[in-house]
Coordinates of C-alpha atoms in Angstrom, one line a residue:
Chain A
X18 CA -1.0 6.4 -11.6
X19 CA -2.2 5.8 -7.9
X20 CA 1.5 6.0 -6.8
X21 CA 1.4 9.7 -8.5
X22 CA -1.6 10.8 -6.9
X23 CA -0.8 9.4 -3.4
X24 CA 2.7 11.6 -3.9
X25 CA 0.9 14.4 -5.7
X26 CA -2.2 14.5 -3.2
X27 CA 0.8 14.3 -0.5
X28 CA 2.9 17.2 -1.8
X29 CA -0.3 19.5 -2.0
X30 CA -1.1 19.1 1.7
X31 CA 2.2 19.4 2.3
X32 CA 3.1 22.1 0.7
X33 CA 0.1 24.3 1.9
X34 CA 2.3 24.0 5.3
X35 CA 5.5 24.1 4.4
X36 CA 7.7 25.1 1.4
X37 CA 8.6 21.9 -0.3
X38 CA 8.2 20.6 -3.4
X39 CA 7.5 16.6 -4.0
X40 CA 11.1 15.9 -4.5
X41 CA 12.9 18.4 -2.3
X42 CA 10.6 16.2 0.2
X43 CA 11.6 12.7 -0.2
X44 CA 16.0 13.5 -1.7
X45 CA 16.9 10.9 0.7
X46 CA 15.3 8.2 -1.3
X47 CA 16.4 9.5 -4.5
X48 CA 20.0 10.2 -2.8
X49 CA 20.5 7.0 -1.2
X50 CA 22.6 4.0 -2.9
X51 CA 21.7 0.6 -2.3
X52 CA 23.7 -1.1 0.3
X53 CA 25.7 -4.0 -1.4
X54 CA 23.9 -6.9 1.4
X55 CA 22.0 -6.8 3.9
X56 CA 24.0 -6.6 7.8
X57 CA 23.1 -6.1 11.1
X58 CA 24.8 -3.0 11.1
X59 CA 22.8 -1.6 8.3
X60 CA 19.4 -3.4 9.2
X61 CA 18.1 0.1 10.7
X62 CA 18.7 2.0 7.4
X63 CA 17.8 -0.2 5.3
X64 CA 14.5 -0.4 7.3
X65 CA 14.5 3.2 7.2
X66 CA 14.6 3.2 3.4
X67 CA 11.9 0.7 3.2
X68 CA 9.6 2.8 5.2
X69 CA 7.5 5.8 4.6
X70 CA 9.0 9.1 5.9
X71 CA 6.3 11.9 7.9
X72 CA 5.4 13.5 4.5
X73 CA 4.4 10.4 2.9
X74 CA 2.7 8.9 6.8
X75 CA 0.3 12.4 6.6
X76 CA -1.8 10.7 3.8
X77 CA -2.6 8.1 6.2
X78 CA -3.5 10.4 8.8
X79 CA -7.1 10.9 6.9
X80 CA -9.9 8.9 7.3
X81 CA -10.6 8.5 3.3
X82 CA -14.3 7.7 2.3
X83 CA -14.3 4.9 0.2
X84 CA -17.3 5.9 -1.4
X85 CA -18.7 8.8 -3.5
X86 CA -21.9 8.3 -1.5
X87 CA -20.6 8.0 1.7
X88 CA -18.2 11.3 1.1
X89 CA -21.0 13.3 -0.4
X90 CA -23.0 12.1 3.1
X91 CA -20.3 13.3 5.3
X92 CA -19.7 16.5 3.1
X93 CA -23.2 18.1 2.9
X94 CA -23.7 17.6 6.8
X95 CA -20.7 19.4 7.1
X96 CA -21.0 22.0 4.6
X97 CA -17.7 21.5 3.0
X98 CA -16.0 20.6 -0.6
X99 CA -15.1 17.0 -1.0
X100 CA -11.6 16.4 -2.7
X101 CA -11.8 13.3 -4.6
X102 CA -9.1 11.0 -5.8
X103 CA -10.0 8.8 -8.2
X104 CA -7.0 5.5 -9.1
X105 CA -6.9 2.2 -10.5
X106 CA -6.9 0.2 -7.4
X107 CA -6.4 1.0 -3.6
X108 CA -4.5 2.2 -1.1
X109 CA -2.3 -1.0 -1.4
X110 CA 0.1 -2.1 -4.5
X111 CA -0.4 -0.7 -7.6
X112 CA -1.7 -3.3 -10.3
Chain B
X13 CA -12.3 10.4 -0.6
X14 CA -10.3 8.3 -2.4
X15 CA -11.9 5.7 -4.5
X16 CA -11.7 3.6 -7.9
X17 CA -13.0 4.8 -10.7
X18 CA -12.2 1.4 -12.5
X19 CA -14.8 0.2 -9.9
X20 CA -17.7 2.4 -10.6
X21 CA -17.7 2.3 -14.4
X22 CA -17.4 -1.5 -14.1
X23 CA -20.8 -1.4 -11.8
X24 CA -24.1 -3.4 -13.3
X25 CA -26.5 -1.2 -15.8
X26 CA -28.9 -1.3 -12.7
X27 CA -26.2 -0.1 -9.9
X28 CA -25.6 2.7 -12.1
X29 CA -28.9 3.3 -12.5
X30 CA -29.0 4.4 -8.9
X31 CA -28.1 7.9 -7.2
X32 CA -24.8 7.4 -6.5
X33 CA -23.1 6.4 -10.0
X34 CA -25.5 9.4 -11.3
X35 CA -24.1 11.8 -9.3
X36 CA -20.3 10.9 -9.9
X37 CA -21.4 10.9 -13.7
X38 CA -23.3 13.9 -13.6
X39 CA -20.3 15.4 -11.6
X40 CA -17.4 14.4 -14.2
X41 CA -19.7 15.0 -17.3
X42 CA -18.2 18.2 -18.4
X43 CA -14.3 16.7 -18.2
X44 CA -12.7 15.2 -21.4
X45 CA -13.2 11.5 -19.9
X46 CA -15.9 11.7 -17.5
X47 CA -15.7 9.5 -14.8
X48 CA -11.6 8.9 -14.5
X49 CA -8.6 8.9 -12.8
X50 CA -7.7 12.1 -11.8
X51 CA -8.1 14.4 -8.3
X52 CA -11.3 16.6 -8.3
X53 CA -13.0 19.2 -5.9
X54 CA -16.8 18.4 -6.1
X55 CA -19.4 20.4 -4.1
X56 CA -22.4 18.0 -1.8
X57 CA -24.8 19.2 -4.7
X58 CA -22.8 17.5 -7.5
X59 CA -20.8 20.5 -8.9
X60 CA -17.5 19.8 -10.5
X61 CA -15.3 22.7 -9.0
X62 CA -12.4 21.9 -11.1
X63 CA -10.1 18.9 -12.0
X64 CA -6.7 19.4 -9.4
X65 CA -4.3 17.3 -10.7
X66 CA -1.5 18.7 -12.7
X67 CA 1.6 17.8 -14.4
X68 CA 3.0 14.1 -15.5
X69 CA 4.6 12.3 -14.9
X70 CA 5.9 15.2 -12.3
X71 CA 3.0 16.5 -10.0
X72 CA 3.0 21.0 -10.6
X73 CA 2.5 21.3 -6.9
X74 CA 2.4 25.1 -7.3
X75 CA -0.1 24.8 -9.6
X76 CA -2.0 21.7 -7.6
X77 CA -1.8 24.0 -4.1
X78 CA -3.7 27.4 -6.1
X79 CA -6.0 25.6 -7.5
X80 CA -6.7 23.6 -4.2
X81 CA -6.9 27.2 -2.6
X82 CA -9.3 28.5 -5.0
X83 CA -11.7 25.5 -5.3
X84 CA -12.0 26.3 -1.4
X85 CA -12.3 30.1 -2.4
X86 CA -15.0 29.4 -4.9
X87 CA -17.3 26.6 -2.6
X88 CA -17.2 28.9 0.0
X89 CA -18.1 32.2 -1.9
X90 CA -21.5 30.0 -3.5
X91 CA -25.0 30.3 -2.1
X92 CA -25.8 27.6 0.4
X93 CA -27.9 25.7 -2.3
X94 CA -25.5 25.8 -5.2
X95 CA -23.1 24.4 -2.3
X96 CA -25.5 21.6 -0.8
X97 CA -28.3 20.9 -3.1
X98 CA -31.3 20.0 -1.1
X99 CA -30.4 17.1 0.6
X100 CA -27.3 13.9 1.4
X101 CA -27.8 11.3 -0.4
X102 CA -30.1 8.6 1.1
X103 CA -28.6 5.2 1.1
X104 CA -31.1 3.6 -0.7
X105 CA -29.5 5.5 -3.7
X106 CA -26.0 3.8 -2.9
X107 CA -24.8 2.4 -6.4
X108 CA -21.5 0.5 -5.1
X109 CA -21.6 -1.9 -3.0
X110 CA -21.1 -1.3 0.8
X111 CA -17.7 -2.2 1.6
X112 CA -17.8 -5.9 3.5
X113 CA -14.7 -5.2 6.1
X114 CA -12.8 -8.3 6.8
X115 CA -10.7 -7.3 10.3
X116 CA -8.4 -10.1 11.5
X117 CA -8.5 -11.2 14.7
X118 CA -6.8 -9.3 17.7
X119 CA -4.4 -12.1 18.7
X120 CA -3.1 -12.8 15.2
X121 CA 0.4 -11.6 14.2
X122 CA -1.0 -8.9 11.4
X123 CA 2.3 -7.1 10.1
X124 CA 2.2 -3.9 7.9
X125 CA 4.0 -3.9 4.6
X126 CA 6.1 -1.3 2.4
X127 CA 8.6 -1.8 0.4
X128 CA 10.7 0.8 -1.6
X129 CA 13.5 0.3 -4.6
X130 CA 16.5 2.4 -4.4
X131 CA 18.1 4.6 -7.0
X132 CA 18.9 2.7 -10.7
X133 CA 20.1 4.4 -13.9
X134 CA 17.7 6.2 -16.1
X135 CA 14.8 6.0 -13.0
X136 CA 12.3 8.3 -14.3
X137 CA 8.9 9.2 -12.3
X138 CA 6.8 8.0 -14.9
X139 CA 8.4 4.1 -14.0
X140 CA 6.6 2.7 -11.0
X141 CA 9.9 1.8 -9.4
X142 CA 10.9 5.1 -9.0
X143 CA 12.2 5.4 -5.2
X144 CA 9.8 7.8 -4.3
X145 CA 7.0 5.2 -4.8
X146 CA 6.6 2.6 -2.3
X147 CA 3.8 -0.2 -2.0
X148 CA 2.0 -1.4 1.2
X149 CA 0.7 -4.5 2.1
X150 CA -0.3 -6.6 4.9
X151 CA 0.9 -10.2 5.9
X152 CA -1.2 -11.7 8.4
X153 CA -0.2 -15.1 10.0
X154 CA -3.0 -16.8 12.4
X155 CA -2.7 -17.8 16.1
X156 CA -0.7 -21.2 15.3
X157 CA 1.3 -20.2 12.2
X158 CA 2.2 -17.2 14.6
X159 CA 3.5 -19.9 17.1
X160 CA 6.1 -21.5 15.0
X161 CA 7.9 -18.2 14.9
X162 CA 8.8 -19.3 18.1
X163 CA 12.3 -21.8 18.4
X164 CA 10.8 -24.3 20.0
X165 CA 13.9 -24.8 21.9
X166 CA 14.3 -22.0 24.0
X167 CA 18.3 -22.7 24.0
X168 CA 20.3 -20.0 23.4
X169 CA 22.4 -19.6 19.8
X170 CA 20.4 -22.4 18.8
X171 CA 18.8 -21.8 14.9
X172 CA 15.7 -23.5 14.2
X173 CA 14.0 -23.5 10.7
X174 CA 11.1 -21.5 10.2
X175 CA 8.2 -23.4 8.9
X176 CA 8.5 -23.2 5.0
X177 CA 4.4 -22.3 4.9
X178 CA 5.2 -19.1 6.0
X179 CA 8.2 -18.4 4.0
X180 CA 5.8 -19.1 1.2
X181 CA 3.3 -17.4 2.0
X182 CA 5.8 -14.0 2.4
X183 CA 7.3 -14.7 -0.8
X184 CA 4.3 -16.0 -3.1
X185 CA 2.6 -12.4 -1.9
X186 CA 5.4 -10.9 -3.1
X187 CA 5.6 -8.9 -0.1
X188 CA 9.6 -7.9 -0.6
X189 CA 9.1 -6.7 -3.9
X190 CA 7.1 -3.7 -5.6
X191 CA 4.2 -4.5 -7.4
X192 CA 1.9 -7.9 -6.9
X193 CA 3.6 -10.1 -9.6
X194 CA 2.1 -14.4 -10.1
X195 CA 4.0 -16.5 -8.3
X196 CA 3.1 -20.0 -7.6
X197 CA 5.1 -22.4 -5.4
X198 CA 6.9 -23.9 -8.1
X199 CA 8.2 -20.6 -9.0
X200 CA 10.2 -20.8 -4.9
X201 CA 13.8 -22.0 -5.8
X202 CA 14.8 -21.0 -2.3
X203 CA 13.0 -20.3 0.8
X204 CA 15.6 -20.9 3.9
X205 CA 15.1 -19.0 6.9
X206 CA 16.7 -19.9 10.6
X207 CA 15.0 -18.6 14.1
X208 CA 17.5 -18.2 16.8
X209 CA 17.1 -17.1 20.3
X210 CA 19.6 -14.7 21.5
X211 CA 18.7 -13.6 24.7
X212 CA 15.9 -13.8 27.4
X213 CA 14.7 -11.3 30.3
X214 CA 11.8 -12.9 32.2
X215 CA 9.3 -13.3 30.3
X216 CA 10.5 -12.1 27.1
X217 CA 12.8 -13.2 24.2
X218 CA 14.6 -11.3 21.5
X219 CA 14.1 -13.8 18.6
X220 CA 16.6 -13.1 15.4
X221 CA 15.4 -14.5 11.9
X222 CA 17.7 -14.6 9.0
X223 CA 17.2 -15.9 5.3
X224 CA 18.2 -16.3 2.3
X225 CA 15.2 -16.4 -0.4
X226 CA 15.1 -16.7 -4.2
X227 CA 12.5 -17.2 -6.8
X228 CA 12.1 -17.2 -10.4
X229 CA 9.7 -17.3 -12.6
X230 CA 8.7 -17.6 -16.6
X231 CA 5.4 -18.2 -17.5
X232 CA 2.8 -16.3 -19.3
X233 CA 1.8 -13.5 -16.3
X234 CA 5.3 -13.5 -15.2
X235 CA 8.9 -13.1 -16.0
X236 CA 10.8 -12.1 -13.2
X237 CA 13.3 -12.7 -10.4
X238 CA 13.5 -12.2 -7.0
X239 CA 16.8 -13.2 -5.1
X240 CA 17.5 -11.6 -1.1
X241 CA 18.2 -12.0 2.1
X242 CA 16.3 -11.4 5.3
X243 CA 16.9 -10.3 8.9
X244 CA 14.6 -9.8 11.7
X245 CA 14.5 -9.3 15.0
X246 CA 11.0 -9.7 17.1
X247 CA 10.8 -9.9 21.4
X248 CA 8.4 -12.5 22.2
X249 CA 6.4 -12.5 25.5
X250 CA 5.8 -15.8 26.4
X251 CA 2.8 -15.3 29.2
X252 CA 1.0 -12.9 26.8
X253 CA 2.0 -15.4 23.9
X254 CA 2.2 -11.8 21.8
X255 CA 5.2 -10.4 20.1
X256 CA 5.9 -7.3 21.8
X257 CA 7.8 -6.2 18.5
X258 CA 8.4 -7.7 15.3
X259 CA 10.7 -6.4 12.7
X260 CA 11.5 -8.2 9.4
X261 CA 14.0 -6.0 7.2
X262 CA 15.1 -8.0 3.1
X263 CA 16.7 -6.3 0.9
X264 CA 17.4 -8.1 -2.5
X265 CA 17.6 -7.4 -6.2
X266 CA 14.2 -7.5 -8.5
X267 CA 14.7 -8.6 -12.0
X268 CA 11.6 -7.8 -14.7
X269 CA 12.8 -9.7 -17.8
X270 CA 10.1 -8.0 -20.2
X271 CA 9.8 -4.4 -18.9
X272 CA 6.0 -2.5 -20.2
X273 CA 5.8 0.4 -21.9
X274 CA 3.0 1.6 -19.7
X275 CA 4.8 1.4 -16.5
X276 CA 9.0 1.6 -16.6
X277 CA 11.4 3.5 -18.9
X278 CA 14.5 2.8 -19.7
X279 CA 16.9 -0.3 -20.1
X280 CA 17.1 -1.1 -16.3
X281 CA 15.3 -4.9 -15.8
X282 CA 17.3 -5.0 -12.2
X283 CA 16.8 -2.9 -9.4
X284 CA 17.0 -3.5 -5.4
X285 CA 14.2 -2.9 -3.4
X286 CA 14.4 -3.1 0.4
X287 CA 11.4 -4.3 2.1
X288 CA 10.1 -3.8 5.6
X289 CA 7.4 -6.0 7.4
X290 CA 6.2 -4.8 11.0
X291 CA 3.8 -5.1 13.7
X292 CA 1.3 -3.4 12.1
X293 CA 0.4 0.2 13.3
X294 CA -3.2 0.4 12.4
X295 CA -3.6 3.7 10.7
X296 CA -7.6 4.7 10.8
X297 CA -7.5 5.0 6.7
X298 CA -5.7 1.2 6.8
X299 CA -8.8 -0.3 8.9
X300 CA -10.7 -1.5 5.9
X301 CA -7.5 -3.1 4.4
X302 CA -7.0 -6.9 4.1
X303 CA -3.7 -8.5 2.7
X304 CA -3.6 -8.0 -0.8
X305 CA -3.7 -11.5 -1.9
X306 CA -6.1 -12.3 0.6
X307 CA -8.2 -14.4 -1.3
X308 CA -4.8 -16.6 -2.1
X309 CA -4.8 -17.4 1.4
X310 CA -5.5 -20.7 2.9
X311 CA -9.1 -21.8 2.8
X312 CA -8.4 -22.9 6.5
X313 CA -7.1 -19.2 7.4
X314 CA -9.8 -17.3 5.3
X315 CA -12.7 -19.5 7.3
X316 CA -11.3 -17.9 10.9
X317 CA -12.5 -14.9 10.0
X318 CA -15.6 -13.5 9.5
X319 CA -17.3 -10.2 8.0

């Protein structure tokens, strides 16, 4: 669920800027095959597959409250909405 | 803000009692499950907007973006007390725990995590190893488990082992697969990995790593596999005794032997993941994140650092 959201929550922001949708965004991970071992001369793609492209890097980019508290502090001083996400877990592996 | 909502309906009868949990309550009351997963525009006076997630297991973005559009619309077009209430919550009303941030120190080698499957038959999105998901972790080795990624010969061509503690510790973490699976030691079948300077500039060396890793496990939390190999590369500056860079690349097939209902679909119990471990970048919403198995860690590692 808190893989969806991350990728949903990514996609929104995303798409608010540019025209994509959540998988026209990230077709090089669903396109790419697995290499049969692991080389020297594929080490930089199979880093590159491994790591998280710009799209998915933006949701790291904001400085998420960790609390409802904390948010709703920040928010009424600054007069503005709070989007909350609310997953099982963190910002880390899923459980 | 981006929270658990496991963690707030698991607070004590008198956290909740507080302002906080009230207001996330009072908030969620008038959505079919109250407080619950889900993505939410809320106003600073405790007004539910609207519920903004959409679509499963594929995310409507259209339908995600207009309503993101028009909870921004609405906020905006309400009175400045249906927007703010009368005042931010004081933190004597705090209801969850104020976060106790555990930062390791500078000169530790502190990598940064993710790992990512590739494609498989029948991949759906609703299974958690769908290659658009990845998982990020931290692996954090201390001042003198950082050392003995250094040959201690500084010949040329010449492989070294690498300490099996830390191949342990990458493994039992399960930092080069996709979810945080049991592992204990005895569950390591094969943990070989060979340091070998290859050249030298100065001060610096370009250090190559390469393993060969496997483990395996049946008990009652887990039954899966892990078999892979590693390659890394990492320049070493030997007066600044820091690694300049450090980049760790495995790629290696995942076997789930009892796949959940909850989580994969399909008949696929073997995928390959490619995992990536580097120096770690330190994104500002990452600061407050500790390895995930942190409290696994060495009581001798876990003492160095303090809250």
């Amino acid at each position: 669920m808190k893989n969806l959201l991350i990728s949903t929550i990514i996609a929104s922001c995303t798409t608010a800027l540019h025209a994509q949708s959540l998988i026209e965004s990230q077709q090089d991970f669903i396109k790419t095959k697995a290499p049969e071992k692991l080389t020297w001369e594929n080490f930089d793609a199979v880093a590159k597959h491994a790591s998280q492209d710009n799209q998915e890097l933006r949701y790291h980019t904001v400085k998420w409250e960790n609390s409802v508290i904390n948010a709703q502090q920040v928010a009424f001083k600054a007069d503005k909405p709070i989007l909350m996400i609310l997953f099982f877990g963190d910002h880390r592996v899923n459980c | 803000m981006a929270g658990s909502d496991v963690a707030y309906n698991n607070l004590s009868d008198t956290q909740k009692a507080k302002g906080e949990y009230q207001f996330l309550k009072s908030c969620l009351a008038g959505t079919p499950h109250g407080i619950h997963q889900g993505i939410y525009m809320i106003t600073p006076a405790g007004k539910l907007i609207t519920r903004i997630n959409w679509g499963w297991p594929t995310p409507d973005t259209q339908k995600m973006n207009d309503q993101l559009k028009q909870a921004i619309e609405t906020y905006n077009a309400m009175s400045k007390s249906e927007r703010l209430g009368t005042s931010a919550m004081p933190d004597s009303q705090r209801s969850m725990p104020k976060q106790q941030f555990i930062t390791a120190p500078s000169s530790w080698l502190q990598l940064r995590n993710t790992s990512r499957s590739y494609v498989f038959a029948e991949m759906d999105l609703f299974d958690i190893r769908h290659p658009v998901y990845n998982k990020i972790d931290k692996l954090w080795y201390t001042d003198s488990e950082k050392l003995k990624l250094i040959p201690s010969t500084l010949t040329m061509g010449a492989p070294e082992k690498v300490d099996k503690q830390l191949i342990q510790r990458l493994l039992s973490n399960s930092h080069l697969i996709l979810g945080p699976a049991a592992w204990w030691h005895e569950h390591i079948k094969q943990a070989e990995m060979s340091m070998t300077v290859k050249a030298k500039k100065g001060n610096k060396l370009l250090i190559h790593y390469q393993g060969d890793l496997h483990q395996d496990a049946n008990s009652k939390w887990n039954q899966s596999e892990y078999k892979g190999t590693l390659l890394g590369k990492a320049v070493w500056d030997a007066q600044a005794k820091e690694f300049d860079s450090f980049t760790w690349v495995s790629l290696g097939d995942y076997t789930i032997h009892n796949l959940k209902s909850n989580m994969h679909k399909g008949k696929t119990k073997t995928v390959r993941i490619a995992s990536l471990l580097e120096l770690d970048p330190k994104h500002s919403s990452e600061s407050d994140l500790t390895p995930f198995h942190w409290d696994h860690y060495p009581k001798e590692v876990r003492s160095q650092v303090h809250q």
